[in-house]
Amino acid sequence: MINRLTRFSTILVLLPLLAGCLQASAPVKPAGIEGPVAREIQIDAPWSASAIVTPAGETLIAAISHRDNYLEIWKLNPDRTLVSLSRDDATNYHPDSVRWASPTELYVAAEGTSKVQRWTFTNNKLKLADIIPADHPPVALTLGDLDQDGRLEVVSGPYAGKTLTIFWGQADRQFKAQYLAADFVPQYARIVDWDGDGKPDLVWSEYDAGSIRLARNMGQRKFEMTLLQKAGPGKTRQLAVGDLDNDGHPDLAVALETGKAARILFNDGKGGIRSTLEIPAPLYGYSAVAIGQEHGQPILALSENGRVVLARPRDGNPREAWERRGLSAGALPLDMQFIDLDRDGHLDLLVANSADTSVQLIFGPLWKNAKPIP
């Protein structure tokens, strides 16, 4: 579905997509960016990447090629070199996202065939284990236990439409679909106890509408819908959840792709919004966002084309002002994850450059090595 690229950013109209199929054994080379030490995995159109640290202390990285239609797993060694462990082409046409459920299990959104795939990874070998049919091309997977029964749920947005899908985990690894009504186009759902009642809720952005919706978990697989942000100008793309003002309640950070900013929505502790704050984008607008903690304070990663903007509270006042620093990146970073990849105690950043040929591993200390943005 190549026309989907037009929905990401008007910037891409001016960017030639890099061509060429790279083999699974393609070398890993230094990324050459200024600032932190980094590594770069060569993969064509990597729309999604996900990292996990195993109980044995090994870091595994999964990434999908949206253009060449495969899933590949790498291991990061203690010396920051990378080794390709397994690759499989059974993702079929246009895989969209990949997420680890455990060190031996992954899920992939097979957008082009309207399926969600469950993969196993044992003895350094990938295997397609199950296929979950979807009634729409699935994108932007989220995993979690929504009904707290010990079984995993898979949540996916649609490539286009007004329905978010929950695949409820059943016995014997079967799934039952439930559809939640939304506005155009619900994506990037996050599982979080937003109202503090002990039950995991769902919150997502509605890209075409510019709204943010909360589905409050009422138990028995029932939800109560409310808007945290009404529809309006500024495309709400990815969002992330985390306690950004250290008050014990989760907050939201939302990338506004055409609003030339990111917006923070501070939780009032009662299921509503206390206040909002915007972090300007240096040039265009943000497409992706991730939330982490570095040295005891929150840090955001916000992606523009060709760069990642780091933001943290200025003078310890997260509800008033944030300062920014920049890291170099590839074309349209669309999937990012804060994680200590090399287990050295510093927060690192995994970046999938979706319109490029690389997944970047940027090693910390991130803020110290990033460049100030005026």
CSV table of C-alpha atoms in Angstrom, one decimal:
chain,number,residue,atom,x,y,z
A,1,MET,CA,0.0,0.0,0.0
A,2,ILE,CA,2.5,2.5,-1.2
A,3,ASN,CA,0.0,5.4,-1.2
A,4,ARG,CA,0.1,5.2,2.6
A,5,LEU,CA,3.3,7.2,2.5
A,6,THR,CA,1.4,10.3,1.5
A,7,ARG,CA,-0.4,10.2,4.9
A,8,PHE,CA,2.8,10.4,6.9
A,9,SER,CA,4.2,13.8,5.9
A,10,THR,CA,4.1,16.2,3.1
A,11,ILE,CA,7.9,16.2,3.4
A,12,LEU,CA,8.1,12.8,1.8
A,13,VAL,CA,6.9,14.3,-1.5
A,14,LEU,CA,10.4,15.8,-1.8
A,15,LEU,CA,12.3,12.7,-0.6
A,16,PRO,CA,13.4,10.0,-3.1
A,17,LEU,CA,13.0,6.7,-1.4
A,18,LEU,CA,16.2,4.7,-1.2
A,19,ALA,CA,16.1,1.6,-3.3
A,20,GLY,CA,17.8,-1.8,-3.3
A,21,CYS,CA,17.3,-5.0,-1.5
A,22,LEU,CA,19.9,-5.7,1.3
A,23,GLN,CA,20.6,-9.3,2.3
A,24,ALA,CA,20.2,-10.6,5.8
A,25,SER,CA,24.0,-10.8,6.2
A,26,ALA,CA,24.4,-7.1,5.4
A,27,PRO,CA,27.1,-5.6,7.6
A,28,VAL,CA,26.4,-3.3,10.5
A,29,LYS,CA,28.5,-0.2,10.4
A,30,PRO,CA,28.9,2.9,12.6
A,31,ALA,CA,26.1,5.4,11.8
A,32,GLY,CA,28.5,8.3,11.7
A,33,ILE,CA,26.1,10.7,13.5
A,34,GLU,CA,27.5,13.5,15.6
A,35,GLY,CA,27.2,13.0,19.4
A,36,PRO,CA,26.6,9.6,20.9
A,37,VAL,CA,28.3,6.5,19.7
A,38,ALA,CA,25.8,4.6,17.5
A,39,ARG,CA,25.3,1.6,15.4
A,40,GLU,CA,23.2,1.1,12.2
A,41,ILE,CA,21.4,-2.0,11.0
A,42,GLN,CA,21.0,-2.1,7.3
A,43,ILE,CA,17.4,-2.9,6.3
A,44,ASP,CA,15.2,-1.4,3.6
A,45,ALA,CA,12.2,0.7,4.7
A,46,PRO,CA,12.2,-0.4,8.3
A,47,TRP,CA,8.8,0.8,9.4
A,48,SER,CA,9.1,-0.8,12.9
A,49,ALA,CA,11.7,-2.1,15.3
A,50,SER,CA,11.5,-3.5,18.8
A,51,ALA,CA,14.2,-4.4,21.3
A,52,ILE,CA,14.0,-6.7,24.4
A,53,VAL,CA,16.6,-7.8,27.0
A,54,THR,CA,16.4,-11.5,27.9
A,55,PRO,CA,16.7,-12.9,31.4
A,56,ALA,CA,20.2,-14.0,30.5
A,57,GLY,CA,21.1,-10.3,29.7
A,58,GLU,CA,21.1,-10.6,25.9
A,59,THR,CA,19.6,-7.8,23.8
A,60,LEU,CA,17.5,-8.9,20.9
A,61,ILE,CA,16.3,-6.5,18.2
A,62,ALA,CA,13.5,-7.3,15.8
A,63,ALA,CA,12.8,-5.2,12.7
A,64,ILE,CA,10.6,-5.5,9.6
A,65,SER,CA,11.2,-4.4,6.1
A,66,HIS,CA,8.0,-2.8,4.8
A,67,ARG,CA,9.3,-2.8,1.2
A,68,ASP,CA,11.0,-6.2,1.0
A,69,ASN,CA,8.5,-8.0,3.3
A,70,TYR,CA,10.6,-9.8,5.9
A,71,LEU,CA,11.2,-10.0,9.6
A,72,GLU,CA,14.8,-10.2,11.0
A,73,ILE,CA,16.3,-10.7,14.5
A,74,TRP,CA,19.7,-9.4,15.6
A,75,LYS,CA,21.7,-9.8,18.8
A,76,LEU,CA,23.7,-6.9,20.3
A,77,ASN,CA,27.0,-8.1,21.7
A,78,PRO,CA,28.6,-6.5,24.8
A,79,ASP,CA,31.1,-4.7,22.5
A,80,ARG,CA,28.2,-3.1,20.6
A,81,THR,CA,28.6,-5.3,17.5
A,82,LEU,CA,25.5,-6.9,16.0
A,83,VAL,CA,24.9,-10.3,14.6
A,84,SER,CA,22.0,-11.3,12.5
A,85,LEU,CA,20.4,-14.5,14.0
A,86,SER,CA,17.4,-15.2,11.8
A,87,ARG,CA,15.4,-13.8,8.9
A,88,ASP,CA,12.1,-15.0,7.5
A,89,ASP,CA,10.0,-13.7,4.5
A,90,ALA,CA,6.7,-15.1,5.6
A,91,THR,CA,5.4,-11.7,6.8
A,92,ASN,CA,4.0,-11.4,3.3
A,93,TYR,CA,3.1,-8.1,1.7
A,94,HIS,CA,3.9,-4.9,3.6
A,95,PRO,CA,4.4,-5.8,7.3
A,96,ASP,CA,3.7,-2.6,9.3
A,97,SER,CA,4.9,-3.2,12.9
A,98,VAL,CA,6.6,-5.7,15.2
A,99,ARG,CA,6.4,-6.1,19.0
A,100,TRP,CA,8.1,-8.5,21.4
A,101,ALA,CA,5.7,-10.2,23.8
A,102,SER,CA,8.6,-12.1,25.4
A,103,PRO,CA,12.1,-13.1,24.4
A,104,THR,CA,10.6,-16.1,22.6
A,105,GLU,CA,7.4,-14.6,21.1
A,106,LEU,CA,6.7,-11.7,18.7
A,107,TYR,CA,3.7,-10.2,16.9
A,108,VAL,CA,3.7,-8.6,13.5
A,109,ALA,CA,1.0,-6.6,11.8
A,110,ALA,CA,0.8,-8.0,8.3
A,111,GLU,CA,-1.0,-4.9,6.8
A,112,GLY,CA,-1.0,-6.1,3.2
A,113,THR,CA,-2.8,-9.3,4.0
A,114,SER,CA,-5.1,-8.1,6.8
A,115,LYS,CA,-3.7,-10.4,9.4
A,116,VAL,CA,-1.8,-10.3,12.7
A,117,GLN,CA,0.9,-12.9,13.0
A,118,ARG,CA,2.3,-14.6,16.1
A,119,TRP,CA,5.9,-15.6,15.7
A,120,THR,CA,8.1,-17.8,18.0
A,121,PHE,CA,11.8,-17.3,18.4
A,122,THR,CA,13.7,-20.3,19.9
A,123,ASN,CA,17.2,-21.6,19.3
A,124,ASN,CA,17.9,-18.5,17.2
A,125,LYS,CA,15.2,-19.5,14.8
A,126,LEU,CA,12.1,-17.7,13.7
A,127,LYS,CA,8.9,-19.6,13.1
A,128,LEU,CA,5.4,-18.3,12.0
A,129,ALA,CA,3.2,-19.9,14.7
A,130,ASP,CA,-0.3,-18.5,14.3
A,131,ILE,CA,-2.3,-16.2,12.0
A,132,ILE,CA,-5.0,-14.0,13.4
A,133,PRO,CA,-7.4,-12.7,10.7
A,134,ALA,CA,-8.4,-9.0,10.9
A,135,ASP,CA,-11.3,-7.3,9.2
A,136,HIS,CA,-9.0,-4.5,8.1
A,137,PRO,CA,-5.3,-4.0,7.2
A,138,PRO,CA,-3.8,-3.8,10.8
A,139,VAL,CA,-1.2,-1.3,11.8
A,140,ALA,CA,0.5,0.0,15.0
A,141,LEU,CA,0.3,-3.0,17.3
A,142,THR,CA,0.1,-2.7,21.1
A,143,LEU,CA,0.3,-5.7,23.5
A,144,GLY,CA,-0.9,-6.0,27.1
A,145,ASP,CA,-3.3,-7.8,29.5
A,146,LEU,CA,-6.4,-5.6,29.4
A,147,ASP,CA,-8.7,-7.9,31.4
A,148,GLN,CA,-6.0,-9.1,33.8
A,149,ASP,CA,-6.6,-12.8,33.3
A,150,GLY,CA,-3.0,-13.6,32.5
A,151,ARG,CA,-3.5,-13.8,28.8
A,152,LEU,CA,-2.1,-11.4,26.3
A,153,GLU,CA,-4.3,-9.0,24.3
A,154,VAL,CA,-3.3,-7.5,20.9
A,155,VAL,CA,-4.6,-4.1,19.9
A,156,SER,CA,-4.4,-2.8,16.4
A,157,GLY,CA,-5.4,0.3,14.5
A,158,PRO,CA,-6.7,0.2,10.9
A,159,TYR,CA,-4.9,1.4,7.8
A,160,ALA,CA,-8.0,3.5,7.2
A,161,GLY,CA,-11.4,3.6,8.9
A,162,LYS,CA,-13.1,4.3,12.2
A,163,THR,CA,-12.7,1.1,14.2
A,164,LEU,CA,-10.0,0.0,16.7
A,165,THR,CA,-9.7,-3.7,17.2
A,166,ILE,CA,-8.9,-5.6,20.4
A,167,PHE,CA,-7.9,-9.2,19.9
A,168,TRP,CA,-8.8,-10.8,23.3
A,169,GLY,CA,-6.6,-13.7,24.4
A,170,GLN,CA,-8.4,-16.9,24.8
A,171,ALA,CA,-7.4,-20.4,25.9
A,172,ASP,CA,-5.0,-22.3,23.6
A,173,ARG,CA,-3.6,-19.0,22.2
A,174,GLN,CA,-6.8,-18.3,20.3
A,175,PHE,CA,-8.1,-14.7,20.0
A,176,LYS,CA,-11.6,-13.1,19.8
A,177,ALA,CA,-12.0,-9.8,18.1
A,178,GLN,CA,-13.9,-6.8,19.6
A,179,TYR,CA,-14.3,-3.6,17.7
A,180,LEU,CA,-14.4,-0.1,19.3
A,181,ALA,CA,-16.0,2.8,17.5
A,182,ALA,CA,-13.8,5.8,16.9
A,183,ASP,CA,-13.2,8.7,14.6
A,184,PHE,CA,-10.9,8.7,11.5
A,185,VAL,CA,-8.2,7.1,11.8
A,186,PRO,CA,-7.6,5.4,15.2
A,187,GLN,CA,-4.0,4.3,15.7
A,188,TYR,CA,-1.1,4.0,18.1
A,189,ALA,CA,-3.2,2.8,21.0
A,190,ARG,CA,-1.6,2.7,24.5
A,191,ILE,CA,-2.6,0.5,27.4
A,192,VAL,CA,-2.5,2.5,30.7
A,193,ASP,CA,-4.5,2.9,33.9
A,194,TRP,CA,-5.5,6.4,33.1
A,195,ASP,CA,-8.1,7.0,35.8
A,196,GLY,CA,-6.3,5.2,38.6
A,197,ASP,CA,-9.0,2.6,39.3
A,198,GLY,CA,-6.7,-0.4,38.9
A,199,LYS,CA,-8.0,-1.5,35.5
A,200,PRO,CA,-6.0,-0.9,32.3
A,201,ASP,CA,-7.6,1.5,29.9
A,202,LEU,CA,-7.0,2.3,26.3
A,203,VAL,CA,-6.0,5.7,24.8
A,204,TRP,CA,-5.3,6.4,21.2
A,205,SER,CA,-4.9,9.1,18.6
A,206,GLU,CA,-7.3,9.7,15.7
A,207,TYR,CA,-5.0,10.8,12.9
A,208,ASP,CA,-7.4,12.3,10.4
A,209,ALA,CA,-9.7,13.8,13.0
A,210,GLY,CA,-6.9,15.3,15.1
A,211,SER,CA,-8.5,13.9,18.3
A,212,ILE,CA,-7.4,11.7,21.2
A,213,ARG,CA,-9.9,9.2,22.7
A,214,LEU,CA,-9.9,7.3,26.0
A,215,ALA,CA,-11.7,4.0,26.4
A,216,ARG,CA,-12.2,3.6,30.1
A,217,ASN,CA,-12.1,-0.1,31.2
A,218,MET,CA,-15.4,-0.8,33.0
A,219,GLY,CA,-14.7,-4.6,33.4
A,220,GLN,CA,-16.3,-7.5,31.6
A,221,ARG,CA,-14.7,-6.3,28.4
A,222,LYS,CA,-16.9,-3.1,28.3
A,223,PHE,CA,-15.6,0.4,27.8
A,224,GLU,CA,-16.8,3.9,28.3
A,225,MET,CA,-15.6,6.4,25.7
A,226,THR,CA,-14.6,9.9,26.2
A,227,LEU,CA,-12.5,12.5,24.4
A,228,LEU,CA,-9.3,13.7,26.0
A,229,GLN,CA,-8.7,16.1,23.0
A,230,LYS,CA,-11.5,17.1,20.7
A,231,ALA,CA,-11.1,16.9,16.9
A,232,GLY,CA,-9.3,19.9,15.4
A,233,PRO,CA,-6.4,21.0,13.3
A,234,GLY,CA,-3.0,19.3,13.7
A,235,LYS,CA,-2.7,15.7,12.7
A,236,THR,CA,-2.3,13.6,16.0
A,237,ARG,CA,0.1,10.9,15.0
A,238,GLN,CA,1.9,8.8,17.6
A,239,LEU,CA,1.4,9.2,21.4
A,240,ALA,CA,3.3,7.8,24.4
A,241,VAL,CA,2.3,7.5,28.1
A,242,GLY,CA,4.4,8.2,31.2
A,243,ASP,CA,4.4,10.3,34.4
A,244,LEU,CA,5.9,13.5,33.1
A,245,ASP,CA,5.3,15.8,36.1
A,246,ASN,CA,6.1,13.2,38.9
A,247,ASP,CA,2.7,13.4,40.5
A,248,GLY,CA,2.1,9.6,40.3
A,249,HIS,CA,-0.4,9.8,37.4
A,250,PRO,CA,0.4,8.9,33.8
A,251,ASP,CA,0.4,11.7,31.2
A,252,LEU,CA,0.3,11.8,27.4
A,253,ALA,CA,2.8,13.1,24.9
A,254,VAL,CA,1.4,13.4,21.4
A,255,ALA,CA,3.3,14.1,18.1
A,256,LEU,CA,1.5,16.6,16.0
A,257,GLU,CA,2.6,15.9,12.5
A,258,THR,CA,1.2,19.0,10.9
A,259,GLY,CA,1.0,21.2,14.0
A,260,LYS,CA,4.8,22.0,14.1
A,261,ALA,CA,4.8,20.8,17.8
A,262,ALA,CA,4.2,18.1,20.3
A,263,ARG,CA,1.5,18.4,22.9
A,264,ILE,CA,1.7,17.1,26.5
A,265,LEU,CA,-1.6,16.4,28.2
A,266,PHE,CA,-1.2,16.3,32.0
A,267,ASN,CA,-3.5,13.9,33.9
A,268,ASP,CA,-5.6,15.5,36.6
A,269,GLY,CA,-5.7,12.2,38.5
A,270,LYS,CA,-9.4,11.8,37.9
A,271,GLY,CA,-9.4,10.6,34.3
A,272,GLY,CA,-9.3,14.1,32.8
A,273,ILE,CA,-6.8,16.7,31.7
A,274,ARG,CA,-5.3,19.1,34.2
A,275,SER,CA,-3.4,21.2,31.6
A,276,THR,CA,-1.6,21.1,28.3
A,277,LEU,CA,1.8,22.3,27.1
A,278,GLU,CA,3.4,22.3,23.6
A,279,ILE,CA,7.0,21.6,22.6
A,280,PRO,CA,7.8,23.4,19.3
A,281,ALA,CA,9.2,21.4,16.3
A,282,PRO,CA,12.3,23.0,14.9
A,283,LEU,CA,11.2,22.7,11.2
A,284,TYR,CA,8.2,20.8,10.2
A,285,GLY,CA,6.3,18.7,12.8
A,286,TYR,CA,6.7,15.5,14.7
A,287,SER,CA,5.7,12.0,13.6
A,288,ALA,CA,6.8,9.8,16.5
A,289,VAL,CA,7.3,10.1,20.3
A,290,ALA,CA,8.8,8.0,23.1
A,291,ILE,CA,9.0,8.6,26.8
A,292,GLY,CA,11.9,7.6,29.0
A,293,GLN,CA,13.6,8.4,32.3
A,294,GLU,CA,17.2,9.7,32.4
A,295,HIS,CA,18.9,10.6,35.7
A,296,GLY,CA,15.6,10.6,37.5
A,297,GLN,CA,13.7,13.0,35.3
A,298,PRO,CA,11.5,12.4,32.2
A,299,ILE,CA,12.9,12.7,28.7
A,300,LEU,CA,11.0,12.7,25.4
A,301,ALA,CA,12.2,11.6,22.0
A,302,LEU,CA,10.4,13.4,19.2
A,303,SER,CA,11.1,12.6,15.5
A,304,GLU,CA,11.2,15.0,12.5
A,305,ASN,CA,12.6,14.1,9.2
A,306,GLY,CA,16.3,13.7,9.5
A,307,ARG,CA,16.5,14.2,13.3
A,308,VAL,CA,15.3,13.2,16.7
A,309,VAL,CA,14.6,16.0,19.1
A,310,LEU,CA,15.2,15.2,22.8
A,311,ALA,CA,13.2,17.3,25.3
A,312,ARG,CA,13.3,17.5,29.1
A,313,PRO,CA,11.8,19.8,31.7
A,314,ARG,CA,13.6,23.1,32.1
A,315,ASP,CA,14.6,24.0,35.7
A,316,GLY,CA,12.5,21.0,36.9
A,317,ASN,CA,9.2,22.6,35.8
A,318,PRO,CA,7.6,20.1,33.5
A,319,ARG,CA,4.2,21.9,33.4
A,320,GLU,CA,5.9,25.2,32.3
A,321,ALA,CA,8.8,24.7,29.9
A,322,TRP,CA,10.9,22.1,28.2
A,323,GLU,CA,14.4,22.5,26.7
A,324,ARG,CA,15.4,20.7,23.5
A,325,ARG,CA,18.5,19.0,22.0
A,326,GLY,CA,19.0,17.3,18.7
A,327,LEU,CA,20.3,14.0,17.4
A,328,SER,CA,20.9,13.2,13.7
A,329,ALA,CA,18.6,10.5,12.2
A,330,GLY,CA,17.6,9.2,8.8
A,331,ALA,CA,14.5,9.7,6.6
A,332,LEU,CA,11.2,9.8,8.6
A,333,PRO,CA,12.0,8.1,11.9
A,334,LEU,CA,8.6,6.4,12.7
A,335,ASP,CA,9.2,4.0,15.5
A,336,MET,CA,11.4,4.7,18.6
A,337,GLN,CA,12.1,3.0,21.9
A,338,PHE,CA,14.0,4.1,24.9
A,339,ILE,CA,15.9,1.1,26.4
A,340,ASP,CA,19.4,0.3,27.8
A,341,LEU,CA,20.5,-1.6,24.8
A,342,ASP,CA,24.1,-2.3,25.9
A,343,ARG,CA,23.2,-2.7,29.6
A,344,ASP,CA,25.8,0.0,30.8
A,345,GLY,CA,23.3,1.9,32.9
A,346,HIS,CA,22.7,4.6,30.3
A,347,LEU,CA,19.4,5.0,28.5
A,348,ASP,CA,19.8,4.3,24.8
A,349,LEU,CA,17.4,5.0,21.8
A,350,LEU,CA,16.3,2.6,19.1
A,351,VAL,CA,15.2,4.4,15.9
A,352,ALA,CA,13.5,2.9,12.8
A,353,ASN,CA,14.0,5.3,9.9
A,354,SER,CA,11.0,4.2,7.9
A,355,ALA,CA,11.8,5.9,4.6
A,356,ASP,CA,15.4,5.0,4.7
A,357,THR,CA,17.6,1.9,4.9
A,358,SER,CA,18.6,1.8,8.5
A,359,VAL,CA,17.6,1.1,12.1
A,360,GLN,CA,19.8,3.2,14.4
A,361,LEU,CA,21.0,2.2,17.9
A,362,ILE,CA,22.0,5.5,19.6
A,363,PHE,CA,23.9,4.9,22.8
A,364,GLY,CA,23.7,7.1,25.9
A,365,PRO,CA,24.2,9.3,27.7
A,366,LEU,CA,21.8,10.8,25.3
A,367,TRP,CA,21.2,14.3,26.6
A,368,LYS,CA,24.9,14.9,27.3
A,369,ASN,CA,25.9,14.1,23.8
A,370,ALA,CA,23.0,15.7,21.9
A,371,LYS,CA,23.3,19.2,20.4
A,372,PRO,CA,21.3,22.2,21.9
A,373,ILE,CA,18.5,23.5,19.7
A,374,PRO,CA,18.0,27.3,20.0
